[in-house]
Amino acid sequence: MAEDTSLDEASTAGLSTDDIKPSIYEGGFKTWECSVDLANYLLSCASDLYQSLLNPCTIIELGAGTALPSLLLFYLLLSSPPLPDPQRRTIVVTDYNSSVLSLATIPNLLLTYALASQLIPHTSSDLDITPALLSSFQKALADRNIKIRAIAGSWSSALASMITSADGSGVESPKRDVLILASETIYSPSSILAFTTTLLEIIRTCEERGESVRALVAAKRVYFGVGGGVDEFLDVLRERGGEGKEIWATEGMGSGVGRCIVEVTRRVER
């Protein structure tokens, strides 16, 4: 896979002025508008989600970046009772750049833990990462049988295989609910096919294991200047054996662009 494997100038350039640099940095340091939409949608379903989180489950966020939707679900997991061994809840976060995972995604999960545990007030924006904090974070995960996996890489079969391997151990996992999330991942025509193929491969692998899968993709209807959008995504999705259904939408105000959330399923041939 073509991926960032070090904390280098190219990937940390995203901390400055560039939204994306194709094949170098894919915008993970920025919290994009549709990730807020997806988090708000999940929040509106919080009571139902909480019940599903009481069972073995896997949450996968593709192109996580700052990972706002996953942070909400992680917060809910931290408030849930532990599962008996060997059952487990797993969060898988992916991004093109490993530096985004180490500088944004994982620190945000740590901050969410600190807020949920009332280690810092909700009005504070600073958190000292100390050995004691890291130790308590690891203990909280172990006590609740929560595992976090962070995977860097581009959309590919290899990435799909790493995501769907049983918690990274290569041992088949117990059947579980799987929730796949993605925001602003279809902005470029050059990446829509690879993203769609990767997404459908993950869904197929999980379903063939007997797992219940739900996949939600939040996106703008049109990405001006780069050429991607929902219509292009739905066309490719149908070509690759999938189906998409809008479950939430908002139309742009004035010159704003409409946004929506698409639920993705595999088409089952009869």
mmCIF file of C-alpha atoms in Angstrom, residues 17-268:
data_model
loop_
_atom_site.group_PDB
_atom_site.id
_atom_site.type_symbol
_atom_site.label_atom_id
_atom_site.label_comp_id
_atom_site.label_asym_id
_atom_site.label_seq_id
_atom_site.Cartn_x
_atom_site.Cartn_y
_atom_site.Cartn_z
ATOM 1 C CA THR A 17 -2.979 25.611 5.058
ATOM 2 C CA ASP A 18 -3.647 22.680 2.713
ATOM 3 C CA ASP A 19 -6.891 20.687 2.833
ATOM 4 C CA ILE A 20 -5.387 17.844 0.820
ATOM 5 C CA LYS A 21 -2.299 16.953 -1.184
ATOM 6 C CA PRO A 22 -3.298 13.986 -3.361
ATOM 7 C CA SER A 23 -1.312 10.805 -2.643
ATOM 8 C CA ILE A 24 0.624 12.641 0.095
ATOM 9 C CA TYR A 25 -1.837 13.997 2.638
ATOM 10 C CA GLU A 26 -5.607 13.359 2.519
ATOM 11 C CA GLY A 27 -6.933 15.971 4.944
ATOM 12 C CA GLY A 28 -6.976 13.984 8.171
ATOM 13 C CA PHE A 29 -5.995 16.845 10.470
ATOM 14 C CA LYS A 30 -9.179 18.737 9.639
ATOM 15 C CA THR A 31 -12.630 17.992 11.063
ATOM 16 C CA TRP A 32 -14.781 17.954 7.935
ATOM 17 C CA GLU A 33 -18.394 19.079 7.834
ATOM 18 C CA CYS A 34 -19.884 15.690 6.995
ATOM 19 C CA SER A 35 -18.166 14.023 9.947
ATOM 20 C CA VAL A 36 -20.171 16.403 12.133
ATOM 21 C CA ASP A 37 -23.329 15.371 10.245
ATOM 22 C CA LEU A 38 -22.550 11.702 10.823
ATOM 23 C CA ALA A 39 -21.806 12.222 14.520
ATOM 24 C CA ASN A 40 -25.071 14.144 14.936
ATOM 25 C CA TYR A 41 -26.976 11.375 13.154
ATOM 26 C CA LEU A 42 -25.428 8.763 15.451
ATOM 27 C CA LEU A 43 -26.272 10.941 18.451
ATOM 28 C CA SER A 44 -29.914 11.007 17.341
ATOM 29 C CA CYS A 45 -29.819 7.177 17.448
ATOM 30 C CA ALA A 46 -27.877 7.052 20.730
ATOM 31 C CA SER A 47 -30.401 5.018 22.713
ATOM 32 C CA ASP A 48 -30.557 2.263 20.084
ATOM 33 C CA LEU A 49 -26.806 2.386 19.550
ATOM 34 C CA TYR A 50 -26.151 2.025 23.256
ATOM 35 C CA GLN A 51 -28.123 -1.225 23.328
ATOM 36 C CA SER A 52 -26.095 -2.657 20.451
ATOM 37 C CA LEU A 53 -22.857 -1.573 22.127
ATOM 38 C CA LEU A 54 -23.730 -3.793 25.087
ATOM 39 C CA ASN A 55 -22.939 -6.787 22.860
ATOM 40 C CA PRO A 56 -19.757 -7.817 21.017
ATOM 41 C CA CYS A 57 -19.346 -5.329 18.189
ATOM 42 C CA THR A 58 -16.851 -3.761 15.840
ATOM 43 C CA ILE A 59 -16.841 -0.083 14.897
ATOM 44 C CA ILE A 60 -14.815 0.710 11.788
ATOM 45 C CA GLU A 61 -14.166 4.295 10.706
ATOM 46 C CA LEU A 62 -12.611 4.552 7.261
ATOM 47 C CA GLY A 63 -10.560 7.683 6.675
ATOM 48 C CA ALA A 64 -11.086 8.602 10.309
ATOM 49 C CA GLY A 65 -8.880 11.673 10.652
ATOM 50 C CA THR A 66 -10.038 13.463 13.800
ATOM 51 C CA ALA A 67 -12.608 10.625 14.154
ATOM 52 C CA LEU A 68 -15.560 12.591 15.538
ATOM 53 C CA PRO A 69 -18.149 9.812 14.902
ATOM 54 C CA SER A 70 -15.898 7.208 16.552
ATOM 55 C CA LEU A 71 -15.302 9.512 19.524
ATOM 56 C CA LEU A 72 -19.039 9.638 20.191
ATOM 57 C CA LEU A 73 -19.323 5.847 20.102
ATOM 58 C CA PHE A 74 -16.203 5.453 22.236
ATOM 59 C CA TYR A 75 -17.768 7.756 24.818
ATOM 60 C CA LEU A 76 -20.852 5.504 24.864
ATOM 61 C CA LEU A 77 -18.671 2.400 25.187
ATOM 62 C CA LEU A 78 -16.884 3.887 28.186
ATOM 63 C CA SER A 79 -20.222 4.329 29.937
ATOM 64 C CA SER A 80 -21.317 0.750 29.265
ATOM 65 C CA PRO A 81 -20.683 -2.255 31.528
ATOM 66 C CA PRO A 82 -17.840 -4.628 30.643
ATOM 67 C CA LEU A 83 -18.395 -7.763 28.612
ATOM 68 C CA PRO A 84 -17.377 -11.169 29.948
ATOM 69 C CA ASP A 85 -14.216 -12.690 28.489
ATOM 70 C CA PRO A 86 -13.521 -13.427 25.705
ATOM 71 C CA GLN A 87 -16.177 -11.118 24.233
ATOM 72 C CA ARG A 88 -14.891 -7.782 23.055
ATOM 73 C CA ARG A 89 -15.857 -4.445 21.537
ATOM 74 C CA THR A 90 -13.364 -3.244 18.937
ATOM 75 C CA ILE A 91 -12.816 0.180 17.389
ATOM 76 C CA VAL A 92 -10.841 0.227 14.141
ATOM 77 C CA VAL A 93 -9.713 3.646 12.903
ATOM 78 C CA THR A 94 -7.970 4.057 9.566
ATOM 79 C CA ASP A 95 -6.329 6.939 7.757
ATOM 80 C CA TYR A 96 -4.071 7.349 4.744
ATOM 81 C CA ASN A 97 -1.391 8.953 6.949
ATOM 82 C CA SER A 98 0.009 7.241 10.028
ATOM 83 C CA SER A 99 0.994 10.674 11.361
ATOM 84 C CA VAL A 100 -2.691 11.652 11.404
ATOM 85 C CA LEU A 101 -3.453 8.579 13.495
ATOM 86 C CA SER A 102 -0.645 9.342 15.955
ATOM 87 C CA LEU A 103 -1.167 13.121 16.151
ATOM 88 C CA ALA A 104 -4.953 13.435 15.834
ATOM 89 C CA THR A 105 -6.962 10.213 16.011
ATOM 90 C CA ILE A 106 -5.395 8.482 19.009
ATOM 91 C CA PRO A 107 -4.940 11.706 21.044
ATOM 92 C CA ASN A 108 -8.637 12.484 20.464
ATOM 93 C CA LEU A 109 -9.592 9.033 21.775
ATOM 94 C CA LEU A 110 -7.405 9.673 24.810
ATOM 95 C CA LEU A 111 -9.042 13.064 25.339
ATOM 96 C CA THR A 112 -12.481 11.453 25.071
ATOM 97 C CA TYR A 113 -11.489 8.976 27.785
ATOM 98 C CA ALA A 114 -10.313 11.817 30.021
ATOM 99 C CA LEU A 115 -13.601 13.676 29.538
ATOM 100 C CA ALA A 116 -15.715 10.564 30.099
ATOM 101 C CA SER A 117 -13.740 9.774 33.254
ATOM 102 C CA GLN A 118 -14.001 13.376 34.469
ATOM 103 C CA LEU A 119 -10.224 13.669 34.651
ATOM 104 C CA ILE A 120 -10.522 17.130 33.119
ATOM 105 C CA PRO A 121 -13.445 19.564 33.051
ATOM 106 C CA HIS A 122 -15.459 19.692 29.818
ATOM 107 C CA THR A 123 -14.481 23.335 29.397
ATOM 108 C CA SER A 124 -10.754 22.584 29.339
ATOM 109 C CA SER A 125 -8.835 22.139 26.076
ATOM 110 C CA ASP A 126 -5.523 21.014 27.590
ATOM 111 C CA LEU A 127 -4.538 17.557 28.720
ATOM 112 C CA ASP A 128 -1.136 16.509 29.997
ATOM 113 C CA ILE A 129 -0.303 13.045 28.674
ATOM 114 C CA THR A 130 1.464 11.405 31.587
ATOM 115 C CA PRO A 131 2.428 7.788 32.275
ATOM 116 C CA ALA A 132 -0.324 7.680 34.897
ATOM 117 C CA LEU A 133 -2.931 8.829 32.362
ATOM 118 C CA LEU A 134 -1.791 6.284 29.776
ATOM 119 C CA SER A 135 -1.863 3.546 32.380
ATOM 120 C CA SER A 136 -5.399 4.418 33.492
ATOM 121 C CA PHE A 137 -6.496 4.602 29.830
ATOM 122 C CA GLN A 138 -5.148 1.123 29.121
ATOM 123 C CA LYS A 139 -6.757 -0.220 32.293
ATOM 124 C CA ALA A 140 -10.127 1.282 31.351
ATOM 125 C CA LEU A 141 -9.953 -0.426 27.951
ATOM 126 C CA ALA A 142 -8.962 -3.751 29.500
ATOM 127 C CA ASP A 143 -11.659 -3.540 32.194
ATOM 128 C CA ARG A 144 -14.354 -2.999 29.553
ATOM 129 C CA ASN A 145 -12.898 -5.426 27.001
ATOM 130 C CA ILE A 146 -12.440 -2.629 24.458
ATOM 131 C CA LYS A 147 -9.704 -2.893 21.857
ATOM 132 C CA ILE A 148 -8.545 -0.030 19.646
ATOM 133 C CA ARG A 149 -6.757 -0.696 16.365
ATOM 134 C CA ALA A 150 -5.238 2.033 14.176
ATOM 135 C CA ILE A 151 -4.336 1.184 10.586
ATOM 136 C CA ALA A 152 -2.674 3.476 8.038
ATOM 137 C CA GLY A 153 -2.965 2.877 4.319
ATOM 138 C CA SER A 154 -4.680 3.622 1.037
ATOM 139 C CA TRP A 155 -7.920 2.038 -0.155
ATOM 140 C CA SER A 156 -7.036 -1.506 -1.236
ATOM 141 C CA SER A 157 -7.705 -5.200 -0.707
ATOM 142 C CA ALA A 158 -4.724 -5.288 1.638
ATOM 143 C CA LEU A 159 -6.302 -2.593 3.818
ATOM 144 C CA ALA A 160 -9.644 -4.432 3.805
ATOM 145 C CA SER A 161 -7.904 -7.646 4.858
ATOM 146 C CA MET A 162 -6.138 -5.937 7.765
ATOM 147 C CA ILE A 163 -9.388 -4.343 8.919
ATOM 148 C CA THR A 164 -11.360 -7.588 8.818
ATOM 149 C CA SER A 165 -8.694 -9.814 10.339
ATOM 150 C CA ALA A 166 -9.941 -10.916 13.730
ATOM 151 C CA ASP A 167 -8.729 -8.070 15.930
ATOM 152 C CA GLY A 168 -5.386 -8.310 14.204
ATOM 153 C CA SER A 169 -4.678 -11.772 15.587
ATOM 154 C CA GLY A 170 -5.529 -13.831 12.515
ATOM 155 C CA VAL A 171 -7.965 -15.897 14.605
ATOM 156 C CA GLU A 172 -11.605 -15.844 13.579
ATOM 157 C CA SER A 173 -13.623 -13.537 15.814
ATOM 158 C CA PRO A 174 -16.985 -14.368 17.401
ATOM 159 C CA LYS A 175 -19.997 -13.175 15.421
ATOM 160 C CA ARG A 176 -20.805 -9.570 16.181
ATOM 161 C CA ASP A 177 -22.517 -6.436 14.953
ATOM 162 C CA VAL A 178 -20.323 -4.353 12.649
ATOM 163 C CA LEU A 179 -20.821 -0.632 12.094
ATOM 164 C CA ILE A 180 -18.778 0.927 9.284
ATOM 165 C CA LEU A 181 -18.507 4.716 9.122
ATOM 166 C CA ALA A 182 -16.969 7.067 6.575
ATOM 167 C CA SER A 183 -17.114 10.824 6.029
ATOM 168 C CA GLU A 184 -15.910 12.892 3.073
ATOM 169 C CA THR A 185 -14.175 9.928 1.445
ATOM 170 C CA ILE A 186 -15.678 10.311 -2.052
ATOM 171 C CA TYR A 187 -14.470 13.804 -2.933
ATOM 172 C CA SER A 188 -12.187 12.660 -5.745
ATOM 173 C CA PRO A 189 -13.183 10.636 -8.841
ATOM 174 C CA SER A 190 -9.769 8.977 -8.736
ATOM 175 C CA SER A 191 -10.469 7.509 -5.300
ATOM 176 C CA ILE A 192 -14.184 6.659 -5.514
ATOM 177 C CA LEU A 193 -13.623 3.291 -7.202
ATOM 178 C CA ALA A 194 -10.879 2.232 -4.763
ATOM 179 C CA PHE A 195 -12.895 3.373 -1.730
ATOM 180 C CA THR A 196 -16.080 1.667 -2.937
ATOM 181 C CA THR A 197 -14.262 -1.586 -3.692
ATOM 182 C CA THR A 198 -12.596 -1.549 -0.269
ATOM 183 C CA LEU A 199 -15.890 -0.811 1.499
ATOM 184 C CA LEU A 200 -17.774 -3.588 -0.286
ATOM 185 C CA GLU A 201 -14.971 -6.058 0.392
ATOM 186 C CA ILE A 202 -15.156 -5.299 4.109
ATOM 187 C CA ILE A 203 -18.943 -5.723 4.073
ATOM 188 C CA ARG A 204 -18.689 -9.000 2.130
ATOM 189 C CA THR A 205 -16.064 -10.482 4.457
ATOM 190 C CA CYS A 206 -18.042 -9.601 7.575
ATOM 191 C CA GLU A 207 -21.330 -10.889 6.164
ATOM 192 C CA GLU A 208 -19.732 -14.168 5.086
ATOM 193 C CA ARG A 209 -18.714 -14.649 8.725
ATOM 194 C CA GLY A 210 -22.354 -14.295 9.693
ATOM 195 C CA GLU A 211 -21.953 -10.810 11.144
ATOM 196 C CA SER A 212 -24.632 -8.135 10.955
ATOM 197 C CA VAL A 213 -23.244 -5.152 9.055
ATOM 198 C CA ARG A 214 -24.390 -1.568 8.716
ATOM 199 C CA ALA A 215 -22.357 0.897 6.637
ATOM 200 C CA LEU A 216 -22.917 4.675 6.589
ATOM 201 C CA VAL A 217 -21.153 7.113 4.271
ATOM 202 C CA ALA A 218 -21.573 10.856 4.833
ATOM 203 C CA ALA A 219 -20.713 13.156 1.945
ATOM 204 C CA LYS A 220 -21.426 16.365 0.082
ATOM 205 C CA ARG A 221 -23.579 15.982 -3.008
ATOM 206 C CA VAL A 222 -20.932 17.675 -5.133
ATOM 207 C CA TYR A 223 -17.274 18.447 -4.484
ATOM 208 C CA PHE A 224 -16.608 21.494 -6.615
ATOM 209 C CA GLY A 225 -13.113 21.733 -7.999
ATOM 210 C CA VAL A 226 -12.226 18.068 -7.438
ATOM 211 C CA GLY A 227 -15.087 16.321 -9.220
ATOM 212 C CA GLY A 228 -16.403 13.747 -6.766
ATOM 213 C CA GLY A 229 -19.851 13.510 -5.268
ATOM 214 C CA VAL A 230 -22.762 11.329 -4.246
ATOM 215 C CA ASP A 231 -24.107 10.620 -7.749
ATOM 216 C CA GLU A 232 -20.710 9.402 -8.921
ATOM 217 C CA PHE A 233 -20.382 7.266 -5.796
ATOM 218 C CA LEU A 234 -23.819 5.678 -6.280
ATOM 219 C CA ASP A 235 -23.014 4.890 -9.923
ATOM 220 C CA VAL A 236 -19.770 3.137 -8.981
ATOM 221 C CA LEU A 237 -21.478 1.420 -6.069
ATOM 222 C CA ARG A 238 -24.106 -0.109 -8.345
ATOM 223 C CA GLU A 239 -21.458 -1.140 -10.883
ATOM 224 C CA ARG A 240 -19.518 -2.962 -8.139
ATOM 225 C CA GLY A 241 -22.523 -4.861 -6.792
ATOM 226 C CA GLY A 242 -23.722 -2.535 -4.069
ATOM 227 C CA GLU A 243 -26.754 -0.399 -3.300
ATOM 228 C CA GLY A 244 -27.056 2.970 -1.624
ATOM 229 C CA LYS A 245 -30.009 4.568 0.144
ATOM 230 C CA GLU A 246 -30.123 8.095 1.527
ATOM 231 C CA ILE A 247 -31.174 8.034 5.168
ATOM 232 C CA TRP A 248 -30.490 11.691 6.011
ATOM 233 C CA ALA A 249 -30.059 14.827 3.931
ATOM 234 C CA THR A 250 -29.849 18.576 4.167
ATOM 235 C CA GLU A 251 -29.915 20.998 1.278
ATOM 236 C CA GLY A 252 -27.345 23.762 1.090
ATOM 237 C CA MET A 253 -28.422 27.255 2.064
ATOM 238 C CA GLY A 254 -27.620 30.005 -0.433
ATOM 239 C CA SER A 255 -24.396 28.967 -2.154
ATOM 240 C CA GLY A 256 -23.894 26.046 0.225
ATOM 241 C CA VAL A 257 -23.675 22.472 -0.986
ATOM 242 C CA GLY A 258 -26.221 19.819 -0.016
ATOM 243 C CA ARG A 259 -25.035 16.957 2.166
ATOM 244 C CA CYS A 260 -26.398 13.504 2.907
ATOM 245 C CA ILE A 261 -25.750 10.175 4.600
ATOM 246 C CA VAL A 262 -25.968 7.055 2.453
ATOM 247 C CA GLU A 263 -26.524 3.587 3.879
ATOM 248 C CA VAL A 264 -24.579 1.065 1.800
ATOM 249 C CA THR A 265 -25.456 -2.594 1.335
ATOM 250 C CA ARG A 266 -24.254 -5.374 -0.940
ATOM 251 C CA ARG A 267 -26.623 -6.445 -3.653
ATOM 252 C CA VAL A 268 -27.581 -10.080 -3.169
#
